[in-house]
Amino acid sequence: MSLTLYELGGRDGFRYCPFCWRTLMAMKHKGLDEFERVPVYYRDKSPIAFSNQGLTPVLVDGDRWVNDSWAIADYLEEVFPDRPSLFGGDMGRAQASFVSAWILQLHRPGLTEILLWDAFEHLDPQDRDWWRKDRQLHFGRLEDYREGREERVREWCAKLEPLRVTLSGQPFVSGEAPAYADYIVFGDFQRARCISRIKLIEADDPIYAWRERMLDLFGGFARTAPHEAA
Ligand SMILES: N[C@@H](CCC(=O)N[C@@H](CS)C(=O)NCC(=O)O)C(=O)O
């Protein structure tokens, strides 16, 4: 078995693509420890040209490849049926799909704007000109996102209420143990943790304790990734 994960690369080893983090956690969940991680940069998507598209993650398994984090989760579930399940069956998969749709609603407006400046600062330096030009078309001047994020954080945090209520009654989004729905949500928190010192969640919030549990999984795999948060 030879597995390679192509993921978005940042400067100095920072890896902060939320969709790649979903896949990384899913691979660990399946007990996969031996795989190569290859960074792909905004300016040059040639390493994943074989997938006929330009987004990460892309998983290569021998002579097969899969792009898109959701398709990769399906692939892992199909190819490693005897290992811990990511979905726990069709019903769990359908519910994880709802979680995915919900969390996407919180990206824009939301976490994307909150982290825009941090994301810029963590790009590989050679990606910066391209990224600035591209993002400013959608968001206006990047510098305008540098300060005054508290209000945005407050609004975003309030929208997390369904997550908060769920996690005050059970340790994981998926119930007693983590599964793919948890990795979907965690991808965003891990992205923030990797590139930003901004405080998103208070320590007495049930979401905080959940995130700590997520960071502890797989021998602290996500916790030890390069990060800015304290
Ligand atoms: N639906 C895709 C989304 C993947 C995606 O948006 N990846 C971003 C990184 S977080 C990307 O590759 N961006 C590169 C670009 O926009 O050129 C998935 O779940 O894998």
Short mmCIF file of C-alpha atoms and ligand atoms in Angstrom, two decimals:
data_model
loop_
_atom_site.label_atom_id
_atom_site.label_comp_id
_atom_site.label_asym_id
_atom_site.label_seq_id
_atom_site.Cartn_x
_atom_site.Cartn_y
_atom_site.Cartn_z
CA MET A 1 0.00 0.00 0.00
CA SER A 2 1.48 3.34 -1.03
CA LEU A 3 -0.55 6.38 -0.03
CA THR A 4 0.21 9.99 -0.86
CA LEU A 5 -1.83 12.96 0.29
CA TYR A 6 -1.48 16.18 -1.67
CA GLU A 7 -2.40 19.08 0.56
CA LEU A 8 -2.24 22.84 0.44
CA GLY A 9 1.14 24.10 1.61
CA GLY A 10 1.87 27.31 3.47
CA ARG A 11 5.06 28.92 4.63
CA ASP A 12 7.40 27.17 7.06
CA GLY A 13 5.53 23.88 7.06
CA PHE A 14 2.14 25.37 8.02
CA ARG A 15 -0.70 23.22 6.64
CA TYR A 16 -4.05 24.82 7.18
CA CYS A 17 -6.51 23.67 4.56
CA PRO A 18 -9.63 22.65 6.53
CA PHE A 19 -10.59 20.04 3.94
CA CYS A 20 -7.13 18.50 4.10
CA TRP A 21 -7.47 18.29 7.88
CA ARG A 22 -10.73 16.38 7.44
CA THR A 23 -8.84 13.88 5.31
CA LEU A 24 -5.81 13.69 7.58
CA MET A 25 -8.01 12.90 10.59
CA ALA A 26 -10.00 10.39 8.54
CA MET A 27 -6.79 8.61 7.53
CA LYS A 28 -5.65 8.45 11.15
CA HIS A 29 -9.09 7.19 12.15
CA LYS A 30 -8.58 4.33 9.69
CA GLY A 31 -5.26 3.57 11.37
CA LEU A 32 -3.24 4.75 8.40
CA ASP A 33 0.08 6.08 9.62
CA GLU A 34 2.35 5.44 6.70
CA PHE A 35 1.63 8.00 4.03
CA GLU A 36 3.49 10.74 2.31
CA ARG A 37 2.29 14.35 2.58
CA VAL A 38 3.07 16.51 -0.42
CA PRO A 39 2.45 20.26 -0.29
CA VAL A 40 0.79 21.93 -3.28
CA TYR A 41 0.95 25.69 -3.68
CA TYR A 42 -1.56 28.16 -5.09
CA ARG A 43 0.84 29.30 -7.79
CA ASP A 44 1.59 25.85 -9.15
CA LYS A 45 -0.98 23.08 -9.23
CA SER A 46 1.11 20.90 -11.52
CA PRO A 47 1.68 18.23 -8.80
CA ILE A 48 -2.08 17.47 -8.91
CA ALA A 49 -2.60 18.07 -12.64
CA PHE A 50 -3.30 14.34 -13.03
CA SER A 51 -6.57 14.88 -11.09
CA ASN A 52 -7.81 17.33 -13.76
CA GLN A 53 -8.68 19.98 -11.17
CA GLY A 54 -6.82 22.35 -8.89
CA LEU A 55 -8.09 21.80 -5.35
CA THR A 56 -6.62 19.88 -2.46
CA PRO A 57 -6.87 17.35 -0.89
CA VAL A 58 -6.04 14.69 -3.45
CA LEU A 59 -5.28 11.16 -2.28
CA VAL A 60 -3.22 8.79 -4.39
CA ASP A 61 -3.40 5.11 -3.53
CA GLY A 62 -1.07 3.15 -5.79
CA ASP A 63 -2.45 3.66 -9.29
CA ARG A 64 -5.75 5.18 -8.11
CA TRP A 65 -6.47 8.74 -7.08
CA VAL A 66 -9.42 10.56 -5.50
CA ASN A 67 -9.97 14.28 -5.09
CA ASP A 68 -12.43 16.08 -2.80
CA SER A 69 -12.43 15.37 0.94
CA TRP A 70 -15.92 13.87 0.93
CA ALA A 71 -15.08 11.50 -1.94
CA ILE A 72 -11.86 10.56 -0.13
CA ALA A 73 -13.83 9.67 3.03
CA ASP A 74 -16.09 7.47 0.91
CA TYR A 75 -13.06 5.89 -0.70
CA LEU A 76 -11.39 5.14 2.65
CA GLU A 77 -14.61 3.64 3.96
CA GLU A 78 -14.90 1.41 0.91
CA VAL A 79 -11.27 0.29 0.72
CA PHE A 80 -10.79 -0.24 4.47
CA PRO A 81 -14.16 -1.68 5.56
CA ASP A 82 -12.63 -3.69 8.41
CA ARG A 83 -11.08 -0.68 10.09
CA PRO A 84 -12.99 1.77 12.32
CA SER A 85 -15.88 3.22 10.36
CA LEU A 86 -15.97 6.91 9.46
CA PHE A 87 -19.73 7.02 9.09
CA GLY A 88 -21.14 4.04 10.97
CA GLY A 89 -23.39 3.18 8.04
CA ASP A 90 -25.65 4.95 5.57
CA MET A 91 -27.59 6.84 8.21
CA GLY A 92 -24.41 8.24 9.77
CA ARG A 93 -23.13 9.19 6.33
CA ALA A 94 -26.33 11.09 5.58
CA GLN A 95 -26.08 12.93 8.90
CA ALA A 96 -22.43 13.76 8.30
CA SER A 97 -23.51 15.25 4.98
CA PHE A 98 -25.86 17.56 6.87
CA VAL A 99 -23.03 18.59 9.20
CA SER A 100 -20.86 19.35 6.18
CA ALA A 101 -23.54 21.53 4.60
CA TRP A 102 -24.10 23.36 7.89
CA ILE A 103 -20.44 24.10 8.52
CA LEU A 104 -20.01 25.42 4.98
CA GLN A 105 -22.66 28.03 5.74
CA LEU A 106 -20.40 29.31 8.48
CA HIS A 107 -17.45 29.89 6.16
CA ARG A 108 -18.70 32.98 4.33
CA PRO A 109 -19.54 35.30 5.81
CA GLY A 110 -17.75 33.94 8.85
CA LEU A 111 -14.48 32.21 9.48
CA THR A 112 -13.07 33.06 6.08
CA GLU A 113 -13.23 36.79 6.78
CA ILE A 114 -12.07 36.35 10.38
CA LEU A 115 -8.96 34.50 9.20
CA LEU A 116 -8.33 36.32 5.93
CA TRP A 117 -5.33 38.29 7.10
CA ASP A 118 -3.86 35.34 9.00
CA ALA A 119 -4.24 33.19 5.92
CA PHE A 120 -2.37 35.77 3.86
CA GLU A 121 0.43 35.88 6.41
CA HIS A 122 0.86 32.11 6.37
CA LEU A 123 1.09 31.71 2.63
CA ASP A 124 4.29 30.60 1.06
CA PRO A 125 5.91 33.96 0.17
CA GLN A 126 5.83 33.13 -3.54
CA ASP A 127 2.05 32.67 -3.39
CA ARG A 128 1.38 36.10 -1.94
CA ASP A 129 1.06 38.24 -5.05
CA TRP A 130 -1.27 35.80 -6.77
CA TRP A 131 -3.38 35.33 -3.66
CA ARG A 132 -3.68 39.01 -2.88
CA LYS A 133 -4.86 39.76 -6.41
CA ASP A 134 -7.31 36.87 -6.40
CA ARG A 135 -8.76 37.46 -2.92
CA GLN A 136 -9.03 41.22 -3.25
CA LEU A 137 -11.42 40.69 -6.16
CA HIS A 138 -13.82 39.06 -3.70
CA PHE A 139 -13.03 40.70 -0.39
CA GLY A 140 -11.53 44.10 -1.11
CA ARG A 141 -8.34 45.24 0.62
CA LEU A 142 -6.83 42.46 2.74
CA GLU A 143 -5.51 44.95 5.29
CA ASP A 144 -9.10 45.85 6.17
CA TYR A 145 -9.46 42.41 7.78
CA ARG A 146 -6.51 42.83 10.06
CA GLU A 147 -8.18 44.62 12.96
CA GLY A 148 -11.58 44.72 14.59
CA ARG A 149 -12.41 41.06 14.26
CA GLU A 150 -14.15 40.79 17.63
CA GLU A 151 -17.61 41.53 16.23
CA ARG A 152 -17.19 38.96 13.46
CA VAL A 153 -16.03 36.38 16.02
CA ARG A 154 -19.04 37.11 18.23
CA GLU A 155 -21.44 36.63 15.31
CA TRP A 156 -19.71 33.45 14.17
CA CYS A 157 -19.62 32.03 17.67
CA ALA A 158 -23.34 32.60 18.15
CA LYS A 159 -24.03 30.56 15.03
CA LEU A 160 -22.26 27.59 16.64
CA GLU A 161 -25.15 27.11 19.07
CA PRO A 162 -26.31 23.77 17.55
CA LEU A 163 -22.78 22.44 18.03
CA ARG A 164 -22.61 23.80 21.57
CA VAL A 165 -25.93 22.23 22.54
CA THR A 166 -24.93 18.90 20.99
CA LEU A 167 -21.58 18.84 22.76
CA SER A 168 -23.04 19.68 26.13
CA GLY A 169 -24.87 16.34 26.01
CA GLN A 170 -22.25 14.08 24.40
CA PRO A 171 -18.46 14.09 24.05
CA PHE A 172 -18.34 14.08 20.25
CA VAL A 173 -20.51 15.27 17.37
CA SER A 174 -20.82 11.61 16.38
CA GLY A 175 -21.76 10.47 19.92
CA GLU A 176 -19.54 8.59 22.35
CA ALA A 177 -16.61 8.38 19.94
CA PRO A 178 -15.33 10.62 17.15
CA ALA A 179 -16.12 9.92 13.51
CA TYR A 180 -16.21 11.79 10.23
CA ALA A 181 -18.77 14.41 11.30
CA ASP A 182 -16.30 15.45 14.01
CA TYR A 183 -13.48 15.72 11.49
CA ILE A 184 -15.64 17.90 9.26
CA VAL A 185 -16.17 20.41 12.05
CA PHE A 186 -12.67 20.06 13.43
CA GLY A 187 -11.09 20.99 10.08
CA ASP A 188 -12.23 24.58 10.54
CA PHE A 189 -11.05 24.83 14.14
CA GLN A 190 -7.71 23.33 13.22
CA ARG A 191 -7.32 25.78 10.37
CA ALA A 192 -7.88 28.64 12.81
CA ARG A 193 -5.52 27.14 15.37
CA CYS A 194 -2.75 26.69 12.82
CA ILE A 195 -2.68 30.24 11.50
CA SER A 196 -4.20 32.49 14.14
CA ARG A 197 -3.85 33.54 17.75
CA ILE A 198 -7.38 34.85 17.81
CA LYS A 199 -9.53 33.41 20.59
CA LEU A 200 -12.60 31.83 19.01
CA ILE A 201 -13.99 29.86 21.93
CA GLU A 202 -14.00 30.52 25.67
CA ALA A 203 -12.54 27.85 27.95
CA ASP A 204 -15.90 27.15 29.63
CA ASP A 205 -17.62 26.44 26.29
CA PRO A 206 -18.37 22.74 25.66
CA ILE A 207 -16.89 23.27 22.18
CA TYR A 208 -13.55 24.09 23.81
CA ALA A 209 -13.41 20.76 25.67
CA TRP A 210 -14.41 18.92 22.49
CA ARG A 211 -11.63 20.61 20.54
CA GLU A 212 -9.17 19.56 23.25
CA ARG A 213 -10.39 15.97 22.88
CA MET A 214 -9.94 16.21 19.13
CA LEU A 215 -6.42 17.55 19.53
CA ASP A 216 -5.58 14.60 21.79
CA LEU A 217 -6.67 11.99 19.24
CA PHE A 218 -4.12 9.78 17.52
CA GLY A 219 -1.34 10.60 19.95
CA GLY A 220 -1.87 14.34 19.62
CA PHE A 221 -1.45 14.27 15.86
CA ALA A 222 -3.28 17.57 15.21
CA ARG A 223 -1.96 19.21 18.38
CA THR A 224 1.64 18.84 17.29
CA ALA A 225 1.12 20.35 13.82
CA PRO A 226 2.75 23.79 13.35
CA HIS A 227 0.38 26.33 14.87
CA GLU A 228 0.07 29.87 16.13
CA ALA A 229 -2.56 29.47 18.83
CA ALA A 230 -1.35 29.28 22.42
N1 LIG B 1 -14.99 20.51 -1.72
C1 LIG B 1 -13.54 20.43 -1.70
C2 LIG B 1 -12.96 21.78 -1.37
C3 LIG B 1 -11.46 21.79 -1.48
C4 LIG B 1 -10.87 23.19 -1.39
O1 LIG B 1 -11.58 24.19 -1.50
N2 LIG B 1 -9.54 23.24 -1.19
C5 LIG B 1 -8.84 24.51 -1.13
C6 LIG B 1 -7.90 24.54 0.04
S1 LIG B 1 -8.74 24.70 1.58
C7 LIG B 1 -7.93 24.66 -2.34
O2 LIG B 1 -7.39 23.68 -2.82
N3 LIG B 1 -7.72 25.89 -2.80
C8 LIG B 1 -6.81 26.14 -3.87
C9 LIG B 1 -7.28 27.23 -4.78
O3 LIG B 1 -8.33 27.84 -4.49
O4 LIG B 1 -6.62 27.45 -5.77
C10 LIG B 1 -13.13 19.34 -0.69
O5 LIG B 1 -13.92 19.07 0.22
O6 LIG B 1 -12.06 18.75 -0.84
#
